[in-house]
Amino acid sequence: MRAEEDQATLDYSSWKRLLRPPFRNDEWSSEDVWVGALDILNGTDRNLKQRLAKDITDDGYAGLQYVKQVMTADFASGFSFGIEFATHVVPFLLTISHRSLLESMAVDTYVGDLYQFVCGSNGERAIPFFNRVGERLFSEAQSPYFVARSECVPFAKALVATSIALRETVRRSQRAAFGNNLPDIINRLRDTIQPSGLTDQSPDYHVVRTCLDELSGLVRRARGLLVESDDLSSGTENLTITRAASNFRDLDLPGNRHDNDFLDIAKIAILPTFAEIKSDRPEFLPYKDKNMPHFLHGTDRLVDTHFRLLRHDVFGAMKDTIGGLLNSLGAQPDSGGAVKLYVGNNQRCHIYEQAHIARLSYERRRGLEIQISFLQPWQIRKEPKSARMKWWKERKRLEEGSLLCLISSTEGKESALLLVVSKKDTDQNQKFGLASEGSHAQITVRLARDGIGNDLEYLAEWYHRRQSLQQILIEFPDTIPATFLPILKNLQEMHRLGHIPFRRWIVPDAEGSIDPTTAHGADPQGIPPPAYTLRPHFVFDLRKICKTVHSQYTVSPRTPTNDQTTLAGLKQNTSLDDGQCRALLTALTQEFALIQGPPGTGKSYVGVQLMRVLVDNKEKGDLGPVVVV
């Protein structure tokens, strides 16, 4: 093993020497670079794989010049300046689309730099390159393979690599989605699938289709959510452009209510803006019922609906509380009376009066932090420090991560600042904390929206005028940003990409969708086996869940879910009952399965057995990460 590692290190050093200046503008060096890079990525040394992306993008080396050399060559006709499609372009595409690069967070920054270079300014390098690649693949769709040196690269692998590389380019450099020729490239790659012989029984087919679907979604995002198909180029008939139907005109569509109201949910700031809080127009809340009108369809509608309704569930009552309080403060000079007047019957919140910014601090690790001073609650205002400490410890108030709002109304101008508790200090010995001596307590917070210009301006102004301002601090103990921000951000990302895994089964009116309830029973129609099972001769090895350790028992992924012989064999060889056997077989042989049942029927037990099977077949099926919730 040590000898193999030493040899791999020597081979990497030899390859890296090719990148050292000066750049050798010849076909032999280019071939050595990309074939050598592919050999490294196909090897077993993880450290060398991670070094590769860094070295290719290092400004002190010539790696990016080799990228440019391949991408600017006119290889569509077969040969130009020594750069050939099979021996240079295909290894390059296989390199930049390799799993070792795309699935490693350790090198994601360098991979991002690589794809930014591949893209060029607004896609000026990527679009012409992938246009030529698409033309070449389409013209050779019936070729079984490409020959690079002594290695034969199957045509399907070249098509997969092209699809992945194009998707990553557009995902990482979004301005490339505006390229006029991008829809034509996507359609040409789609048109290449059928003559290449790829079918839905091949894992490569599913990879290509998924990539092209995501690219279509990115084009839709770039060209706007409401685009009439006649306005696009003639090559967009396969892109399923979303349009607003005329019978939806009665909808009060999103847009122009305030500065955070958009048709495109990807543009919406997740935390409410001040103008949004002050707005008296009701926000657009779509119906869950698919028969009710909406300005989007399919995947776009599903994600848009979930985002808007979840965001409203989180912030709706909070916005009403803050907005109403701001209006009350603006109308009444007595802020204390306004507080009591408005928030009595609203969302659960706690009010702390006579608040102001006491101190600002900055540490490299913790960032900018703010000390807010406020009047102790009336229950403990006259209590000793020990009683205050006990009171604060026993109550779920001002817990770390909870959302606060500091509001101010001076000289007829109302404003609000969203904050998050970063440290709760109840120690009675601390000079500045919740149990501090005197009539006021202090809490450490940070800005809920990092780096927002208006928030920083408010903060600076309020700190400068801290002696003269009397503000109000509102706590929303049930609103913890860390619990919902990732979900809402991921919904925005799914919307931007226009892609949901398994959308054929879970999006009722998506293109090519099938109702899974009709795909079960005696005639399971349409739900194919998982893509990872489509490799030749693949079968599930079930020995890990057999009653006898040394039992040899396998199941084919193409077994019908109601095959009585297989179900009987599962029951005989495992500890599963009849219903659990059917559930396990369905989960193994269909790419989408829903297992449900009342408490005590063994759903969790089936899940454990399913995971044992998948882990035991992980290497055989080349499985990636498995998400278990």
XYZ file of C-alpha atoms in Angstrom, residues 151-490:
340
model
C -8.814 3.953 -23.729
C -12.304 3.713 -25.169
C -14.761 6.200 -23.687
C -18.400 5.156 -24.272
C -20.451 7.760 -26.091
C -22.934 7.810 -23.210
C -20.191 8.865 -20.772
C -19.257 11.781 -23.016
C -22.915 12.850 -23.174
C -23.241 12.564 -19.383
C -20.050 14.574 -18.823
C -21.241 17.307 -21.203
C -24.643 17.539 -19.507
C -23.135 17.711 -16.021
C -20.481 20.257 -17.030
C -23.051 22.507 -18.720
C -25.375 22.301 -15.714
C -22.578 23.158 -13.279
C -21.459 26.064 -15.453
C -24.919 27.632 -15.481
C -25.606 26.876 -11.808
C -22.353 28.441 -10.661
C -22.412 31.358 -13.141
C -26.056 32.324 -13.394
C -25.548 34.995 -16.025
C -24.726 32.207 -18.467
C -28.442 31.315 -18.373
C -29.126 34.484 -20.388
C -27.119 33.138 -23.343
C -29.224 33.304 -26.511
C -28.012 29.927 -27.738
C -28.439 28.045 -24.456
C -31.980 26.752 -25.196
C -30.764 25.432 -28.550
C -27.849 23.639 -26.860
C -30.194 22.025 -24.335
C -32.564 20.871 -27.064
C -29.716 19.527 -29.168
C -28.493 17.444 -26.252
C -32.060 16.176 -25.749
C -32.220 15.261 -29.414
C -28.968 13.324 -29.022
C -30.386 10.915 -26.426
C -32.592 8.831 -28.717
C -30.137 8.196 -31.603
C -27.410 7.398 -29.068
C -29.407 4.361 -27.958
C -29.825 5.511 -24.354
C -33.077 4.291 -22.792
C -34.725 4.713 -19.403
C -33.179 1.381 -18.435
C -29.764 3.050 -18.293
C -28.435 5.071 -15.335
C -26.786 7.457 -17.811
C -30.174 8.280 -19.326
C -31.501 9.450 -15.958
C -28.413 11.583 -15.268
C -28.648 13.321 -18.648
C -32.380 13.873 -18.341
C -32.071 15.300 -14.815
C -29.303 17.704 -15.856
C -31.245 18.942 -18.875
C -34.407 19.401 -16.804
C -32.458 21.507 -14.305
C -30.974 23.548 -17.136
C -34.448 24.166 -18.526
C -35.488 25.439 -15.112
C -32.515 27.781 -14.985
C -33.438 29.183 -18.384
C -37.002 29.772 -17.200
C -35.710 31.650 -14.152
C -33.375 33.779 -16.253
C -36.049 34.696 -18.774
C -38.671 35.543 -16.197
C -41.493 33.573 -14.668
C -44.182 34.951 -16.984
C -42.875 34.551 -20.514
C -45.008 34.109 -23.593
C -43.553 31.265 -25.637
C -43.865 33.326 -28.824
C -41.300 35.765 -27.445
C -38.577 33.127 -27.298
C -36.425 31.676 -29.996
C -37.782 28.814 -32.062
C -35.575 26.371 -30.167
C -37.453 26.521 -26.870
C -40.394 24.227 -27.510
C -39.086 21.681 -25.010
C -38.509 24.142 -22.171
C -42.071 24.218 -20.773
C -42.105 27.996 -20.383
C -44.568 29.093 -17.705
C -47.326 31.523 -18.761
C -50.077 33.379 -16.932
C -53.523 32.289 -18.087
C -56.066 35.019 -18.855
C -58.535 33.654 -16.279
C -56.015 34.483 -13.511
C -56.343 38.232 -14.075
C -58.572 38.571 -11.027
C -55.677 37.474 -8.802
C -53.911 40.232 -6.931
C -50.544 39.089 -8.214
C -47.312 39.670 -6.290
C -45.403 42.846 -7.065
C -45.415 46.530 -6.086
C -46.971 46.150 -2.634
C -43.667 47.110 -1.056
C -39.934 46.703 -1.598
C -39.987 42.949 -0.852
C -42.932 41.837 -2.999
C -41.920 39.933 -6.142
C -43.313 37.397 -8.576
C -40.034 35.491 -8.353
C -39.634 34.087 -4.824
C -35.876 33.876 -5.363
C -35.804 37.693 -5.101
C -37.716 37.847 -1.806
C -35.652 38.597 1.311
C -36.645 35.904 3.783
C -36.728 38.202 6.808
C -39.351 40.946 6.414
C -38.208 44.430 5.439
C -39.378 47.571 7.203
C -41.523 48.603 4.226
C -43.098 45.144 4.193
C -43.921 45.347 7.894
C -45.503 48.781 7.421
C -47.500 47.812 4.337
C -51.266 47.681 4.850
C -51.912 45.592 1.717
C -52.471 41.869 2.330
C -49.718 39.699 0.911
C -50.314 37.234 -1.915
C -51.091 33.823 -0.399
C -51.654 31.075 -2.991
C -54.172 28.278 -2.612
C -52.991 24.762 -1.810
C -55.830 23.354 -3.915
C -54.426 22.730 -7.391
C -57.860 23.432 -8.898
C -57.743 27.041 -7.681
C -56.046 29.700 -9.837
C -52.345 30.435 -9.645
C -50.028 32.242 -12.027
C -47.613 29.276 -12.169
C -47.875 25.588 -12.978
C -46.265 22.296 -12.026
C -42.984 22.401 -10.137
C -42.885 26.209 -10.135
C -46.320 26.417 -8.532
C -45.577 23.781 -5.877
C -42.378 25.448 -4.675
C -43.839 28.963 -4.887
C -46.853 27.900 -2.805
C -44.821 26.168 -0.112
C -42.412 29.095 0.178
C -45.077 31.784 0.478
C -47.284 29.855 2.905
C -44.398 28.761 5.143
C -42.997 32.282 5.232
C -46.447 33.617 6.131
C -46.825 31.022 8.906
C -43.504 32.125 10.367
C -43.801 35.902 9.974
C -47.457 36.745 9.372
C -48.546 37.362 12.976
C -45.175 38.909 13.814
C -45.517 41.471 11.001
C -49.029 42.330 12.166
C -47.792 42.851 15.715
C -44.835 45.066 14.771
C -46.725 46.944 12.065
C -49.675 47.675 14.307
C -47.415 48.765 17.119
C -45.489 51.108 14.826
C -48.740 52.642 13.636
C -49.869 53.050 17.237
C -46.596 54.666 18.229
C -46.840 57.074 15.340
C -50.334 58.087 16.352
C -49.786 58.319 20.127
C -46.889 60.019 21.896
C -47.306 57.780 24.965
C -45.335 54.728 23.841
C -46.103 52.728 26.948
C -49.853 53.093 26.442
C -49.498 52.183 22.766
C -47.725 48.941 23.654
C -50.405 47.809 26.034
C -53.108 48.932 23.632
C -51.971 46.919 20.630
C -50.226 43.683 21.599
C -52.673 42.379 24.174
C -54.416 39.824 21.941
C -51.733 39.103 19.363
C -49.013 36.536 18.768
C -47.184 35.462 21.918
C -44.493 38.040 22.526
C -42.742 39.790 25.389
C -42.360 43.546 25.606
C -39.341 45.242 27.204
C -39.609 49.019 27.585
C -37.068 51.816 27.900
C -34.702 49.929 25.633
C -31.633 51.387 23.969
C -28.306 50.307 22.499
C -25.771 50.314 25.341
C -22.612 49.018 23.666
C -21.214 47.679 20.400
C -18.417 45.114 20.201
C -16.629 43.168 17.503
C -14.629 39.954 17.731
C -13.258 38.015 14.815
C -14.958 34.818 15.904
C -18.307 36.211 17.049
C -18.567 39.161 14.686
C -20.510 42.336 15.476
C -22.505 42.114 18.698
C -24.847 44.619 20.348
C -25.661 45.081 24.014
C -29.302 46.115 24.451
C -30.318 47.639 27.791
C -33.980 47.546 28.831
C -36.182 48.001 31.901
C -36.445 44.850 34.015
C -39.893 43.173 33.931
C -42.155 44.526 36.650
C -42.224 41.139 38.431
C -38.544 41.365 39.410
C -37.796 45.079 39.165
C -37.446 45.468 42.922
C -36.057 41.986 43.608
C -32.414 41.278 44.646
C -29.917 39.974 42.109
C -30.234 36.352 43.271
C -34.005 36.395 42.732
C -33.554 37.973 39.307
C -31.059 35.301 38.297
C -33.474 32.527 39.345
C -36.390 34.197 37.533
C -34.514 34.532 34.242
C -33.133 30.976 34.413
C -36.547 29.443 35.018
C -38.277 31.216 32.151
C -37.869 30.501 28.454
C -37.215 34.125 27.676
C -34.468 35.657 25.549
C -33.070 32.230 24.678
C -30.146 32.134 22.274
C -31.337 32.197 18.672
C -34.749 33.774 19.334
C -35.920 36.703 17.204
C -36.212 40.235 18.586
C -37.331 43.536 17.149
C -36.075 46.894 18.413
C -38.487 49.634 17.378
C -38.282 53.375 17.594
C -40.588 56.294 16.926
C -39.036 59.746 17.163
C -40.057 63.025 15.544
C -42.839 61.278 13.625
C -40.471 58.698 12.092
C -40.957 55.018 12.874
C -38.269 52.389 12.300
C -37.542 48.791 13.289
C -34.473 46.591 13.504
C -34.621 42.757 13.554
C -32.148 41.098 15.928
C -31.251 37.603 17.143
C -30.144 36.750 20.672
C -26.509 35.636 20.544
C -25.813 35.234 24.283
C -28.039 34.925 27.337
C -26.125 35.778 30.531
C -28.005 35.179 33.801
C -24.975 35.221 36.126
C -25.655 37.609 38.988
C -21.954 38.402 39.235
C -21.812 39.814 35.705
C -21.863 43.601 35.530
C -23.811 43.572 32.270
C -26.398 40.807 32.109
C -30.015 39.928 32.760
C -29.524 39.840 36.539
C -27.550 43.080 36.684
C -27.908 45.464 39.592
C -30.253 48.411 39.149
C -33.508 48.747 37.293
C -32.220 47.662 33.872
C -31.118 44.349 32.337
C -28.897 43.760 29.305
C -28.942 41.142 26.547
C -26.359 40.439 23.824
C -27.721 40.299 20.283
C -26.606 40.439 16.669
C -28.230 41.695 13.486
C -30.675 39.192 12.035
C -29.683 40.282 8.515
C -25.919 40.427 8.181
C -24.527 43.237 6.102
C -27.827 44.937 5.146
C -27.052 48.617 4.583
C -30.237 50.063 6.125
C -29.826 47.956 9.263
C -26.262 49.161 9.730
C -27.383 52.765 9.235
C -30.104 52.394 11.880
C -27.626 50.769 14.233
C -25.067 53.549 13.839
C -27.662 56.306 14.242
C -29.329 54.726 17.262
C -26.016 54.103 18.983
C -24.977 57.701 18.393
C -28.271 58.946 19.913
C -28.535 56.261 22.601
C -28.787 58.762 25.449
C -31.827 60.495 24.000
C -33.768 57.561 22.509
C -36.339 55.515 24.392
C -37.104 52.434 22.325
C -39.123 49.238 22.734
C -37.738 45.723 22.463
C -40.141 42.969 21.396
C -39.285 39.279 21.782
C -40.930 36.557 19.685
C -39.942 33.428 21.626
C -41.611 31.027 19.172
C -39.664 32.363 16.177
C -36.163 30.871 15.884
C -34.604 31.902 12.548
C -32.129 29.014 12.515
C -35.028 26.540 12.319
C -36.660 27.921 9.179
C -34.078 29.985 7.266
C -32.365 26.909 5.701
C -35.735 25.513 4.581
C -36.847 28.750 2.943
C -33.439 29.257 1.317
C -33.532 25.741 -0.106
